[in-house]
Coordinates of C-alpha atoms in Angstrom, one line a residue:
X1 CA 7.8 -6.9 -25.2
X2 CA 11.0 -5.7 -23.5
X3 CA 12.1 -7.7 -20.4
X4 CA 11.6 -5.9 -17.1
X5 CA 14.9 -5.1 -15.5
X6 CA 14.7 -1.4 -14.6
X7 CA 12.0 -0.4 -12.1
X8 CA 11.0 3.1 -11.1
X9 CA 9.0 3.6 -7.9
X10 CA 7.3 7.0 -7.6
X11 CA 6.3 7.7 -4.0
X12 CA 8.5 6.2 -1.3
X13 CA 6.1 6.1 1.6
X14 CA 5.0 2.9 3.4
X15 CA 4.1 0.7 0.4
X16 CA 6.3 2.4 -2.2
X17 CA 9.3 1.9 0.1
X18 CA 8.5 -1.8 0.5
X19 CA 8.2 -2.3 -3.2
X20 CA 11.4 -0.5 -4.0
X21 CA 13.3 -2.4 -1.3
X22 CA 11.9 -5.8 -2.2
X23 CA 12.6 -5.2 -5.9
X24 CA 16.2 -4.1 -5.2
X25 CA 16.8 -7.2 -3.0
X26 CA 15.6 -9.4 -5.8
X27 CA 18.1 -8.0 -8.3
X28 CA 16.1 -5.4 -10.2
X29 CA 17.7 -2.0 -10.9
X30 CA 15.6 0.4 -9.0
X31 CA 15.2 4.2 -9.1
X32 CA 12.9 6.1 -6.9
X33 CA 11.4 9.6 -6.5
X34 CA 9.6 11.2 -3.6
X35 CA 9.2 15.0 -3.0
X36 CA 9.7 14.3 0.7
X37 CA 13.5 14.1 1.4
X38 CA 14.8 10.8 2.9
X39 CA 11.4 9.1 2.8
X40 CA 13.0 5.7 2.0
X41 CA 15.7 6.0 4.7
X42 CA 13.1 7.2 7.2
X43 CA 10.8 4.2 6.5
X44 CA 13.5 1.6 6.8
X45 CA 14.7 3.1 10.1
X46 CA 11.3 2.2 11.6
X47 CA 11.6 -1.5 10.8
X48 CA 13.5 -3.6 13.4
X49 CA 16.4 -5.4 11.7
X50 CA 15.9 -9.1 12.7
X51 CA 19.7 -9.4 12.7
X52 CA 20.0 -6.8 15.4
X53 CA 16.7 -7.2 17.3
X54 CA 15.6 -10.7 18.2
X55 CA 12.8 -9.7 20.4
X56 CA 10.5 -8.3 17.7
X57 CA 8.5 -10.8 15.7
X58 CA 8.8 -10.1 12.0
X59 CA 6.5 -12.1 9.8
X60 CA 8.5 -11.3 6.7
X61 CA 12.2 -11.6 6.5
X62 CA 13.3 -8.0 5.8
X63 CA 17.0 -8.6 6.5
X64 CA 17.8 -8.2 2.8
X65 CA 16.2 -4.8 2.7
X66 CA 19.0 -3.2 4.8
X67 CA 21.8 -3.8 2.3
X68 CA 19.4 -3.4 -0.6
X69 CA 18.8 0.3 0.1
X70 CA 22.3 1.1 -1.0
X71 CA 21.3 -0.2 -4.5
X72 CA 18.4 2.1 -4.9
X73 CA 19.1 5.4 -6.7
X74 CA 16.7 8.1 -5.3
X75 CA 16.6 11.0 -7.8
X76 CA 15.6 14.6 -7.4
X77 CA 13.0 14.6 -10.2
X78 CA 10.3 12.4 -11.6
X79 CA 11.6 12.9 -15.1
X80 CA 15.0 11.5 -14.1
X81 CA 13.6 8.6 -12.2
X82 CA 11.5 7.2 -15.1
X83 CA 13.7 7.9 -18.1
X84 CA 15.1 4.3 -18.3
X85 CA 12.2 2.4 -16.7
X86 CA 10.8 -0.8 -18.1
X87 CA 8.1 -0.7 -15.4
X88 CA 6.9 2.3 -13.4
X89 CA 5.1 1.8 -10.1
X90 CA 3.2 4.9 -9.0
X91 CA 2.6 4.9 -5.2
X92 CA 1.6 8.5 -4.5
X93 CA -1.2 9.4 -2.1
X94 CA -4.7 8.0 -2.7
X95 CA -6.0 11.2 -4.3
X96 CA -7.3 11.1 -7.8
X97 CA -6.1 14.6 -8.8
X98 CA -2.6 13.9 -7.5
X99 CA -2.5 10.6 -9.3
X100 CA -3.7 12.2 -12.6
X101 CA -1.0 14.9 -12.4
X102 CA 1.6 12.3 -11.7
X103 CA 0.5 10.1 -14.6
X104 CA 0.6 12.9 -17.1
X105 CA 4.2 13.6 -16.1
X106 CA 5.0 9.9 -16.2
X107 CA 3.6 9.6 -19.8
X108 CA 5.6 12.6 -20.9
X109 CA 9.0 11.5 -19.6
X110 CA 8.9 7.7 -19.7
X111 CA 10.3 5.6 -22.6
X112 CA 7.7 4.4 -25.1
X113 CA 8.2 0.8 -24.0
X114 CA 7.5 1.5 -20.3
X115 CA 4.7 -0.2 -18.6
X116 CA 2.7 2.1 -16.3
X117 CA 1.2 0.7 -13.1
X118 CA -0.5 2.1 -10.0
X119 CA -0.1 0.7 -6.6
X120 CA -3.4 2.3 -5.6
X121 CA -5.2 0.5 -2.8
X122 CA -8.6 1.1 -4.4
X123 CA -8.6 3.0 -7.6
X124 CA -8.9 1.1 -10.9
X125 CA -6.3 2.1 -13.5
X126 CA -9.1 3.0 -15.9
X127 CA -9.4 6.3 -13.9
X128 CA -5.8 7.1 -14.9
X129 CA -5.2 5.5 -18.3
X130 CA -6.9 8.2 -20.4
X131 CA -4.3 10.9 -19.5
X132 CA -1.6 8.7 -21.2
X133 CA -0.8 8.0 -24.8
X134 CA -0.5 4.3 -24.0
X135 CA -3.7 2.9 -22.3
X136 CA -2.7 -0.6 -23.5
X137 CA 0.4 -0.4 -21.3
X138 CA -1.4 0.5 -18.1
X139 CA -2.5 -1.8 -15.2
X140 CA -3.0 -2.1 -11.5
X141 CA -0.2 -3.8 -9.5
X142 CA -1.3 -3.5 -5.8
X143 CA 1.3 -4.9 -3.4
X144 CA 0.1 -5.5 0.1
X145 CA 2.0 -5.0 3.4
X146 CA 5.0 -7.2 3.1
X147 CA 6.2 -6.4 6.6
X148 CA 3.1 -8.2 7.9
X149 CA 3.8 -11.3 5.7
X150 CA 1.2 -10.3 3.1
X151 CA 3.2 -11.7 0.1
X152 CA 0.6 -11.1 -2.6
X153 CA -0.3 -8.5 -5.2
X154 CA -3.5 -7.7 -7.1
X155 CA -3.1 -7.6 -10.9
X156 CA -5.9 -5.9 -12.8
X157 CA -6.1 -4.3 -16.3
X158 CA -7.9 -1.2 -17.5
X159 CA -10.2 -0.9 -20.4
X160 CA -7.5 -1.5 -23.1
X161 CA -4.7 -3.3 -21.3
X162 CA -2.8 -5.7 -23.6
X163 CA -2.8 -9.4 -22.4
X164 CA 1.0 -9.5 -22.5
X165 CA 1.1 -6.4 -20.2
X166 CA -1.1 -8.3 -17.6
X167 CA 1.2 -11.3 -17.9
X168 CA 4.2 -9.1 -17.4
X169 CA 2.6 -7.7 -14.2
X170 CA 2.0 -11.3 -13.0
X171 CA 5.6 -12.2 -13.7
X172 CA 6.9 -9.2 -11.9
X173 CA 4.9 -10.1 -8.8
X174 CA 6.3 -13.6 -8.9
X175 CA 9.8 -12.2 -9.3
X176 CA 9.3 -10.3 -6.1
X177 CA 8.3 -13.5 -4.4
X178 CA 4.6 -12.6 -4.3
X179 CA 1.5 -14.5 -5.3
X180 CA -0.3 -12.6 -8.1
X181 CA -4.1 -12.3 -7.6
X182 CA -5.6 -11.8 -11.0
X183 CA -8.8 -9.7 -11.2
X184 CA -10.6 -10.7 -14.4
X185 CA -13.0 -7.8 -14.5
X186 CA -12.6 -4.3 -13.2
X187 CA -13.6 -4.1 -9.6
X188 CA -13.2 -1.3 -7.1
X189 CA -10.8 -2.6 -4.4
X190 CA -9.6 -5.6 -6.5
X191 CA -9.3 -9.0 -4.8
X192 CA -8.4 -9.3 -1.1
X193 CA -8.4 -5.6 -0.5
X194 CA -12.1 -5.6 -1.1
X195 CA -12.5 -8.3 1.5
X196 CA -10.2 -6.5 3.9
X197 CA -12.2 -3.3 3.2
X198 CA -15.4 -4.9 4.5
X199 CA -13.6 -5.9 7.7
X200 CA -12.1 -2.4 8.1
X201 CA -15.4 -0.6 7.5
X202 CA -17.2 -2.7 10.1
X203 CA -14.4 -2.4 12.6
X204 CA -14.3 1.4 12.3
X205 CA -18.1 1.5 12.7
X206 CA -18.1 -0.6 15.9
X207 CA -15.3 1.4 17.4
X208 CA -16.6 4.9 16.4
X209 CA -20.1 4.2 17.7
X210 CA -18.8 2.9 21.0
X211 CA -20.0 -0.6 20.6
X212 CA -16.7 -2.3 21.2
X213 CA -13.2 -1.1 22.1
X214 CA -10.7 -1.3 19.3
X215 CA -8.4 -3.5 21.4
X216 CA -11.1 -6.1 21.8
X217 CA -11.8 -6.1 18.1
X218 CA -8.1 -6.7 17.5
X219 CA -8.0 -9.4 20.2
X220 CA -10.9 -11.2 18.6
X221 CA -9.3 -11.0 15.1
X222 CA -5.9 -12.2 16.4
X223 CA -7.3 -15.2 18.2
X224 CA -9.7 -16.2 15.4
X225 CA -7.1 -15.9 12.6
X226 CA -3.9 -16.7 14.5
X227 CA -2.3 -13.5 13.5
X228 CA 0.0 -11.1 15.6
X229 CA -2.1 -8.1 14.6
X230 CA -5.7 -7.0 14.2
X231 CA -7.6 -4.5 12.0
X232 CA -6.6 -1.5 14.0
X233 CA -3.0 -2.5 14.2
X234 CA -2.9 -2.8 10.4
X235 CA -4.6 0.5 9.9
X236 CA -1.9 2.1 12.1
X237 CA 0.7 0.5 9.9
X238 CA -1.0 1.8 6.7
X239 CA -1.5 5.3 8.1
X240 CA -4.8 6.6 9.3
X241 CA -4.7 9.4 6.8
X242 CA -4.3 6.9 4.1
X243 CA -7.1 4.8 5.5
X244 CA -9.4 7.9 5.4
X245 CA -8.4 8.6 1.8
X246 CA -9.1 5.0 0.7
X247 CA -12.5 5.0 2.5
X248 CA -13.4 8.2 0.7
X249 CA -12.7 6.6 -2.7
X250 CA -15.4 4.0 -1.9
X251 CA -17.8 6.7 -0.6
X252 CA -17.3 8.9 -3.6
X253 CA -18.0 5.9 -5.9
X254 CA -21.2 4.8 -4.1
X255 CA -22.4 8.0 -2.5
X256 CA -23.8 5.7 0.2
X257 CA -23.5 7.3 3.7
X258 CA -22.7 3.8 5.1
X259 CA -19.4 4.0 3.1
X260 CA -18.4 7.3 4.6
X261 CA -15.6 6.9 7.2
X262 CA -16.5 8.0 10.8
X263 CA -15.8 11.5 12.0
X264 CA -14.0 9.9 15.0
X265 CA -11.3 8.8 12.6
X266 CA -11.0 12.3 11.1
X267 CA -10.5 13.7 14.6
X268 CA -7.6 11.4 15.2
X269 CA -6.0 12.5 12.0
X270 CA -6.5 16.1 12.8
X271 CA -4.9 15.5 16.2
X272 CA -1.8 14.2 14.4
X273 CA -2.5 10.6 15.4
X274 CA -1.6 8.9 12.1
X275 CA -0.3 5.6 13.3
X276 CA 3.2 4.1 13.2
X277 CA 4.6 7.0 11.2
X278 CA 3.6 9.6 13.8
X279 CA 4.3 7.4 16.9
X280 CA 0.6 7.3 17.8
X281 CA -2.6 6.1 16.2
X282 CA -4.9 3.6 17.8
X283 CA -1.8 2.4 19.6
X284 CA 1.4 4.1 20.8
X285 CA 4.7 3.2 19.2
X286 CA 7.4 1.8 19.1
X287 CA 5.9 -0.6 21.8
X288 CA 2.2 -1.0 21.0
X289 CA 0.0 -2.9 23.4
X290 CA -0.9 -5.6 20.9
X291 CA 2.7 -6.7 20.7
X292 CA 2.8 -7.5 24.4
X293 CA 2.6 -11.1 25.5
X294 CA -0.2 -10.0 28.0
X295 CA -2.5 -8.7 25.2
X296 CA -4.2 -12.0 24.6
X297 CA -4.0 -13.4 28.1
X298 CA -7.3 -14.4 29.8

């Protein structure tokens, strides 16, 4: 199998941008594509540079990302972005039809040796592999929120993924400075994301039904786990529209009404309250209440 040197990241939103920046900072040759102009630059502009801003607590040292952006070649077409890729990381919205369309294009334009991966937060690659001519070269590589210090990645194969492709995925994660979490059998939500999903679902239910204010849920989580964020702060970082789409993947799989995200979340999305990227979600940015020293005071 060819060594992984050239990485192509398709979709330069929150997670795609982090993967591209981390890969470039670790010496990989990185190309990217996103139909939204300047997605990568716009994402990086929202992250405080620790070298310039000593007041914001950053759990993951992103200093290397600022010079690394100059090394990433963002191209105007998917075909151009993947034509020399050893590994392709698809990070488009959590919509099956969008992903299937993207994977058909990837398979058509990528070299025969390219490994195809999805950074989906919930979908198994088995839902995508059949639109390619290389199911043995397909896998899940789900990277978590690096800016929160979540230096790990789920690695999971599809129905025909070759063992050496899974190993290549694990080695890529390690090369990024991440702990690979191997999922031995296909599972919706993978490893920790399935655990996190249970916390997220219960938190949304408690808030939407008016049992507990979202800030107190975050306070409890922060105190209990010693973190500087809680479930609602993390959902804001992910994007509430993305959270909705992920929850709908679980609902569509189970058809259990308990898995359907609450209407109150949909109302926030329709009001344009998407989280960090829109300036308002459960909190208001750039100075959310949970970042204040008073947030956890008795």
